[in-house]
Amino acid sequence: QVQLLESRGGLVQPGDSLTLSCIVSGRTSSTPTMGWFRQAPGKEREFVAGIRWNQGSYFYADSVRGRFTISRDKAKNTLYLQMNSLHPEGTAVYCCAATPFAGGVMPASSCDYWGQGAQVTVSS
């Protein structure tokens, strides 16, 4: 059973940076890909970034490419999402997820395990 424990989000100003973390336990080869999704108020959940846990290859949504960085520390079993130059449109609940999907951008429907979610609010 995979368990995902996220760090708290926070309230930041536009242009600020924030890093989320997600401690992963129980991960097996059946979940080779980890990722981050977000859901803004009144909107559907959307993919943000993903990473192949073993290989380290990564992929991003167009809306965050160049500003967000996904990474993992295998020794600490921790997934990270570094978010720079945050926009007010980045206000959302951010969730880490684990999936058996081994293609490119993974759909939310493919994710078997989810973190509890972290509220990130970008506002002046």
Short mmCIF file of N, CA and C in Angstrom, two decimals:
data_model
loop_
_atom_site.label_atom_id
_atom_site.label_comp_id
_atom_site.label_asym_id
_atom_site.label_seq_id
_atom_site.Cartn_x
_atom_site.Cartn_y
_atom_site.Cartn_z
N GLN A 1 0.85 -1.18 0.00
CA GLN A 1 0.00 0.00 0.00
C GLN A 1 0.89 1.24 0.00
N VAL A 2 0.73 2.05 -1.03
CA VAL A 2 1.51 3.28 -1.12
C VAL A 2 0.85 4.37 -0.28
N GLN A 3 1.64 5.06 0.49
CA GLN A 3 1.14 6.19 1.27
C GLN A 3 1.93 7.43 0.92
N LEU A 4 1.21 8.52 0.78
CA LEU A 4 1.83 9.78 0.37
C LEU A 4 1.47 10.84 1.40
N LEU A 5 2.48 11.47 1.96
CA LEU A 5 2.26 12.48 2.99
C LEU A 5 2.87 13.78 2.53
N GLU A 6 2.04 14.76 2.29
CA GLU A 6 2.52 16.03 1.77
C GLU A 6 2.82 17.03 2.87
N SER A 7 3.71 17.94 2.52
CA SER A 7 3.95 19.07 3.41
C SER A 7 2.79 20.06 3.28
N ARG A 8 2.77 20.99 4.20
CA ARG A 8 1.75 22.03 4.12
C ARG A 8 2.04 22.96 2.95
N GLY A 9 1.00 23.57 2.43
CA GLY A 9 1.17 24.59 1.43
C GLY A 9 1.42 25.92 2.12
N GLY A 10 0.83 26.97 1.59
CA GLY A 10 1.00 28.25 2.24
C GLY A 10 0.41 29.38 1.44
N LEU A 11 0.51 30.56 2.04
CA LEU A 11 0.07 31.80 1.39
C LEU A 11 1.31 32.56 0.95
N VAL A 12 1.39 32.83 -0.32
CA VAL A 12 2.54 33.54 -0.86
C VAL A 12 2.05 34.68 -1.75
N GLN A 13 2.96 35.59 -2.02
CA GLN A 13 2.63 36.71 -2.90
C GLN A 13 2.99 36.38 -4.34
N PRO A 14 2.37 37.02 -5.29
CA PRO A 14 2.74 36.80 -6.70
C PRO A 14 4.23 37.03 -6.90
N GLY A 15 4.85 36.13 -7.63
CA GLY A 15 6.28 36.21 -7.88
C GLY A 15 7.12 35.45 -6.88
N ASP A 16 6.52 35.03 -5.78
CA ASP A 16 7.25 34.28 -4.76
C ASP A 16 7.48 32.83 -5.18
N SER A 17 8.28 32.16 -4.39
CA SER A 17 8.57 30.74 -4.60
C SER A 17 8.07 29.93 -3.41
N LEU A 18 7.79 28.68 -3.67
CA LEU A 18 7.35 27.76 -2.62
C LEU A 18 7.70 26.35 -3.07
N THR A 19 8.16 25.54 -2.13
CA THR A 19 8.47 24.14 -2.44
C THR A 19 7.57 23.22 -1.64
N LEU A 20 6.92 22.32 -2.32
CA LEU A 20 6.11 21.28 -1.69
C LEU A 20 6.91 19.98 -1.66
N SER A 21 6.68 19.20 -0.63
CA SER A 21 7.31 17.89 -0.56
C SER A 21 6.26 16.83 -0.29
N CYS A 22 6.60 15.61 -0.63
CA CYS A 22 5.68 14.49 -0.48
C CYS A 22 6.50 13.27 -0.10
N ILE A 23 6.32 12.81 1.13
CA ILE A 23 7.04 11.63 1.59
C ILE A 23 6.30 10.40 1.09
N VAL A 24 7.06 9.51 0.45
CA VAL A 24 6.48 8.32 -0.18
C VAL A 24 6.87 7.08 0.60
N SER A 25 5.89 6.29 0.95
CA SER A 25 6.18 5.02 1.60
C SER A 25 5.39 3.91 0.91
N GLY A 26 5.99 2.74 0.90
CA GLY A 26 5.32 1.58 0.31
C GLY A 26 5.33 1.56 -1.21
N ARG A 27 6.12 2.43 -1.81
CA ARG A 27 6.13 2.46 -3.29
C ARG A 27 6.80 1.21 -3.82
N THR A 28 6.28 0.65 -4.90
CA THR A 28 6.86 -0.54 -5.52
C THR A 28 7.05 -0.28 -7.00
N SER A 29 7.53 -1.28 -7.69
CA SER A 29 7.72 -1.16 -9.14
C SER A 29 6.40 -1.02 -9.88
N SER A 30 5.30 -1.27 -9.19
CA SER A 30 3.99 -1.13 -9.84
C SER A 30 3.58 0.33 -9.98
N THR A 31 4.30 1.23 -9.34
CA THR A 31 4.04 2.67 -9.45
C THR A 31 5.33 3.37 -9.85
N PRO A 32 5.73 3.24 -11.10
CA PRO A 32 7.01 3.79 -11.54
C PRO A 32 7.02 5.29 -11.71
N THR A 33 5.85 5.89 -11.72
CA THR A 33 5.76 7.31 -12.00
C THR A 33 5.07 8.04 -10.86
N MET A 34 5.64 9.16 -10.48
CA MET A 34 5.06 10.02 -9.46
C MET A 34 4.78 11.38 -10.08
N GLY A 35 3.84 12.08 -9.51
CA GLY A 35 3.55 13.38 -10.10
C GLY A 35 2.80 14.30 -9.17
N TRP A 36 2.56 15.50 -9.66
CA TRP A 36 1.79 16.51 -8.95
C TRP A 36 0.63 16.97 -9.83
N PHE A 37 -0.50 17.11 -9.18
CA PHE A 37 -1.69 17.66 -9.81
C PHE A 37 -2.18 18.83 -8.96
N ARG A 38 -3.03 19.65 -9.54
CA ARG A 38 -3.63 20.73 -8.77
C ARG A 38 -5.07 20.92 -9.19
N GLN A 39 -5.85 21.43 -8.26
CA GLN A 39 -7.25 21.72 -8.54
C GLN A 39 -7.59 23.08 -7.97
N ALA A 40 -7.91 23.99 -8.85
CA ALA A 40 -8.31 25.33 -8.45
C ALA A 40 -9.81 25.35 -8.18
N PRO A 41 -10.27 26.31 -7.40
CA PRO A 41 -11.71 26.39 -7.10
C PRO A 41 -12.54 26.45 -8.37
N GLY A 42 -13.52 25.57 -8.45
CA GLY A 42 -14.42 25.58 -9.59
C GLY A 42 -13.86 24.99 -10.86
N LYS A 43 -12.66 24.42 -10.77
CA LYS A 43 -12.04 23.85 -11.98
C LYS A 43 -11.73 22.38 -11.78
N GLU A 44 -11.47 21.72 -12.88
CA GLU A 44 -11.11 20.31 -12.80
C GLU A 44 -9.65 20.15 -12.37
N ARG A 45 -9.37 19.01 -11.84
CA ARG A 45 -7.99 18.69 -11.49
C ARG A 45 -7.14 18.66 -12.75
N GLU A 46 -5.94 19.23 -12.66
CA GLU A 46 -5.07 19.25 -13.83
C GLU A 46 -3.66 18.77 -13.48
N PHE A 47 -3.04 18.16 -14.46
CA PHE A 47 -1.66 17.69 -14.31
C PHE A 47 -0.72 18.89 -14.23
N VAL A 48 0.29 18.76 -13.37
CA VAL A 48 1.30 19.81 -13.22
C VAL A 48 2.67 19.31 -13.67
N ALA A 49 3.12 18.20 -13.09
CA ALA A 49 4.45 17.67 -13.40
C ALA A 49 4.52 16.22 -13.01
N GLY A 50 5.39 15.47 -13.70
CA GLY A 50 5.58 14.06 -13.39
C GLY A 50 7.04 13.67 -13.51
N ILE A 51 7.38 12.56 -12.87
CA ILE A 51 8.77 12.10 -12.90
C ILE A 51 8.80 10.58 -12.81
N ARG A 52 9.65 9.97 -13.57
CA ARG A 52 9.92 8.53 -13.45
C ARG A 52 10.82 8.35 -12.24
N TRP A 53 10.35 7.61 -11.26
CA TRP A 53 11.06 7.55 -9.98
C TRP A 53 12.48 7.03 -10.14
N ASN A 54 12.67 5.97 -10.89
CA ASN A 54 14.00 5.37 -11.01
C ASN A 54 14.88 6.13 -12.01
N GLN A 55 14.36 6.43 -13.17
CA GLN A 55 15.17 7.05 -14.21
C GLN A 55 15.40 8.53 -13.98
N GLY A 56 14.45 9.18 -13.36
CA GLY A 56 14.57 10.61 -13.11
C GLY A 56 14.10 11.47 -14.26
N SER A 57 13.60 10.90 -15.33
CA SER A 57 13.07 11.71 -16.44
C SER A 57 11.79 12.39 -15.99
N TYR A 58 11.53 13.57 -16.53
CA TYR A 58 10.43 14.37 -16.02
C TYR A 58 9.68 15.02 -17.17
N PHE A 59 8.49 15.52 -16.85
CA PHE A 59 7.67 16.19 -17.84
C PHE A 59 6.73 17.15 -17.12
N TYR A 60 6.35 18.20 -17.84
CA TYR A 60 5.60 19.29 -17.24
C TYR A 60 4.41 19.69 -18.09
N ALA A 61 3.44 20.28 -17.42
CA ALA A 61 2.37 20.96 -18.13
C ALA A 61 2.94 22.23 -18.74
N ASP A 62 2.41 22.63 -19.88
CA ASP A 62 2.91 23.83 -20.55
C ASP A 62 2.79 25.07 -19.66
N SER A 63 1.77 25.09 -18.83
CA SER A 63 1.51 26.27 -18.01
C SER A 63 2.56 26.50 -16.92
N VAL A 64 3.34 25.48 -16.60
CA VAL A 64 4.32 25.64 -15.52
C VAL A 64 5.75 25.40 -15.97
N ARG A 65 5.92 24.94 -17.19
CA ARG A 65 7.27 24.64 -17.67
C ARG A 65 8.13 25.88 -17.61
N GLY A 66 9.32 25.73 -17.08
CA GLY A 66 10.24 26.85 -16.93
C GLY A 66 10.14 27.56 -15.59
N ARG A 67 9.04 27.33 -14.87
CA ARG A 67 8.87 27.95 -13.54
C ARG A 67 8.85 26.92 -12.42
N PHE A 68 8.34 25.74 -12.69
CA PHE A 68 8.25 24.68 -11.69
C PHE A 68 9.30 23.61 -11.99
N THR A 69 9.78 22.99 -10.92
CA THR A 69 10.74 21.90 -11.06
C THR A 69 10.31 20.73 -10.18
N ILE A 70 10.17 19.57 -10.78
CA ILE A 70 9.87 18.36 -10.03
C ILE A 70 11.17 17.59 -9.82
N SER A 71 11.32 17.01 -8.64
CA SER A 71 12.52 16.23 -8.36
C SER A 71 12.18 15.20 -7.29
N ARG A 72 13.10 14.28 -7.10
CA ARG A 72 12.90 13.30 -6.04
C ARG A 72 14.24 12.97 -5.40
N ASP A 73 14.19 12.64 -4.14
CA ASP A 73 15.35 12.17 -3.40
C ASP A 73 15.06 10.72 -3.05
N LYS A 74 15.71 9.82 -3.77
CA LYS A 74 15.42 8.41 -3.58
C LYS A 74 15.83 7.93 -2.19
N ALA A 75 16.90 8.48 -1.66
CA ALA A 75 17.36 8.07 -0.33
C ALA A 75 16.36 8.47 0.75
N LYS A 76 15.69 9.59 0.55
CA LYS A 76 14.71 10.08 1.52
C LYS A 76 13.29 9.69 1.15
N ASN A 77 13.13 9.01 0.01
CA ASN A 77 11.79 8.65 -0.46
C ASN A 77 10.86 9.85 -0.48
N THR A 78 11.36 10.93 -1.02
CA THR A 78 10.60 12.17 -1.01
C THR A 78 10.55 12.78 -2.41
N LEU A 79 9.36 13.22 -2.76
CA LEU A 79 9.09 13.90 -4.01
C LEU A 79 8.95 15.39 -3.72
N TYR A 80 9.46 16.22 -4.63
CA TYR A 80 9.40 17.67 -4.43
C TYR A 80 8.77 18.36 -5.63
N LEU A 81 8.22 19.52 -5.36
CA LEU A 81 7.77 20.40 -6.42
C LEU A 81 8.20 21.81 -6.03
N GLN A 82 9.21 22.30 -6.71
CA GLN A 82 9.66 23.67 -6.48
C GLN A 82 8.92 24.58 -7.44
N MET A 83 8.25 25.57 -6.88
CA MET A 83 7.43 26.47 -7.69
C MET A 83 7.99 27.89 -7.59
N ASN A 84 8.43 28.42 -8.70
CA ASN A 84 8.97 29.77 -8.77
C ASN A 84 8.01 30.67 -9.54
N SER A 85 8.16 31.97 -9.32
CA SER A 85 7.36 32.96 -10.05
C SER A 85 5.88 32.60 -10.04
N LEU A 86 5.38 32.36 -8.86
CA LEU A 86 3.98 31.94 -8.74
C LEU A 86 3.03 33.05 -9.17
N HIS A 87 1.99 32.64 -9.86
CA HIS A 87 0.94 33.55 -10.32
C HIS A 87 -0.29 33.36 -9.45
N PRO A 88 -1.18 34.34 -9.38
CA PRO A 88 -2.45 34.13 -8.68
C PRO A 88 -3.23 32.94 -9.24
N GLU A 89 -3.04 32.67 -10.54
CA GLU A 89 -3.72 31.53 -11.15
C GLU A 89 -3.20 30.20 -10.61
N GLY A 90 -2.11 30.24 -9.89
CA GLY A 90 -1.56 29.05 -9.28
C GLY A 90 -2.24 28.67 -7.97
N THR A 91 -3.18 29.48 -7.53
CA THR A 91 -3.93 29.16 -6.32
C THR A 91 -4.75 27.89 -6.54
N ALA A 92 -4.46 26.88 -5.72
CA ALA A 92 -5.10 25.58 -5.90
C ALA A 92 -4.71 24.67 -4.77
N VAL A 93 -5.38 23.54 -4.72
CA VAL A 93 -4.94 22.45 -3.84
C VAL A 93 -4.03 21.56 -4.68
N TYR A 94 -2.82 21.37 -4.20
CA TYR A 94 -1.82 20.58 -4.91
C TYR A 94 -1.72 19.20 -4.26
N CYS A 95 -1.75 18.17 -5.09
CA CYS A 95 -1.67 16.79 -4.59
C CYS A 95 -0.56 16.04 -5.29
N CYS A 96 0.16 15.25 -4.54
CA CYS A 96 1.08 14.31 -5.17
C CYS A 96 0.33 13.01 -5.44
N ALA A 97 0.83 12.26 -6.39
CA ALA A 97 0.13 11.04 -6.80
C ALA A 97 1.12 10.02 -7.32
N ALA A 98 0.72 8.77 -7.26
CA ALA A 98 1.53 7.67 -7.77
C ALA A 98 0.70 6.88 -8.77
N THR A 99 1.35 6.48 -9.86
CA THR A 99 0.61 5.81 -10.93
C THR A 99 1.43 4.70 -11.57
N PRO A 100 0.77 3.67 -12.07
CA PRO A 100 1.46 2.66 -12.86
C PRO A 100 1.70 3.12 -14.30
N PHE A 101 1.17 4.28 -14.65
CA PHE A 101 1.31 4.80 -16.00
C PHE A 101 2.77 5.05 -16.31
N ALA A 102 3.22 4.56 -17.47
CA ALA A 102 4.63 4.70 -17.84
C ALA A 102 4.79 5.39 -19.18
N GLY A 103 3.79 6.15 -19.57
CA GLY A 103 3.88 6.89 -20.82
C GLY A 103 4.37 8.28 -20.56
N GLY A 104 3.77 9.27 -21.18
CA GLY A 104 4.20 10.66 -20.99
C GLY A 104 3.41 11.29 -19.85
N VAL A 105 2.71 12.38 -20.16
CA VAL A 105 1.89 13.04 -19.16
C VAL A 105 0.81 12.06 -18.68
N MET A 106 0.78 11.83 -17.38
CA MET A 106 -0.17 10.83 -16.92
C MET A 106 -1.51 11.46 -16.58
N PRO A 107 -2.59 10.80 -16.96
CA PRO A 107 -3.92 11.31 -16.62
C PRO A 107 -4.22 11.07 -15.14
N ALA A 108 -4.99 11.96 -14.56
CA ALA A 108 -5.35 11.79 -13.15
C ALA A 108 -6.06 10.46 -12.92
N SER A 109 -6.81 10.01 -13.91
CA SER A 109 -7.55 8.75 -13.76
C SER A 109 -6.64 7.55 -13.63
N SER A 110 -5.37 7.69 -14.01
CA SER A 110 -4.44 6.56 -13.93
C SER A 110 -3.83 6.42 -12.55
N CYS A 111 -3.98 7.45 -11.70
CA CYS A 111 -3.31 7.46 -10.41
C CYS A 111 -4.07 6.65 -9.39
N ASP A 112 -3.35 5.72 -8.78
CA ASP A 112 -3.97 4.84 -7.79
C ASP A 112 -3.87 5.40 -6.37
N TYR A 113 -2.89 6.27 -6.15
CA TYR A 113 -2.64 6.76 -4.80
C TYR A 113 -2.48 8.28 -4.84
N TRP A 114 -3.02 8.90 -3.78
CA TRP A 114 -3.01 10.36 -3.70
C TRP A 114 -2.60 10.83 -2.32
N GLY A 115 -1.91 11.97 -2.30
CA GLY A 115 -1.66 12.63 -1.03
C GLY A 115 -2.92 13.35 -0.57
N GLN A 116 -2.82 13.93 0.62
CA GLN A 116 -3.99 14.55 1.22
C GLN A 116 -4.28 15.94 0.66
N GLY A 117 -3.32 16.51 -0.05
CA GLY A 117 -3.52 17.82 -0.66
C GLY A 117 -2.94 18.94 0.19
N ALA A 118 -2.40 19.93 -0.48
CA ALA A 118 -1.82 21.10 0.19
C ALA A 118 -2.37 22.35 -0.48
N GLN A 119 -2.95 23.22 0.33
CA GLN A 119 -3.52 24.45 -0.22
C GLN A 119 -2.40 25.46 -0.46
N VAL A 120 -2.32 25.94 -1.68
CA VAL A 120 -1.39 27.00 -2.03
C VAL A 120 -2.21 28.18 -2.50
N THR A 121 -2.03 29.31 -1.84
CA THR A 121 -2.76 30.52 -2.19
C THR A 121 -1.76 31.60 -2.59
N VAL A 122 -1.95 32.13 -3.78
CA VAL A 122 -1.06 33.16 -4.30
C VAL A 122 -1.86 34.46 -4.38
N SER A 123 -1.55 35.37 -3.49
CA SER A 123 -2.34 36.59 -3.40
C SER A 123 -1.51 37.70 -2.77
N SER A 124 -1.76 38.92 -3.23
CA SER A 124 -1.09 40.06 -2.63
C SER A 124 -1.97 40.68 -1.54
#
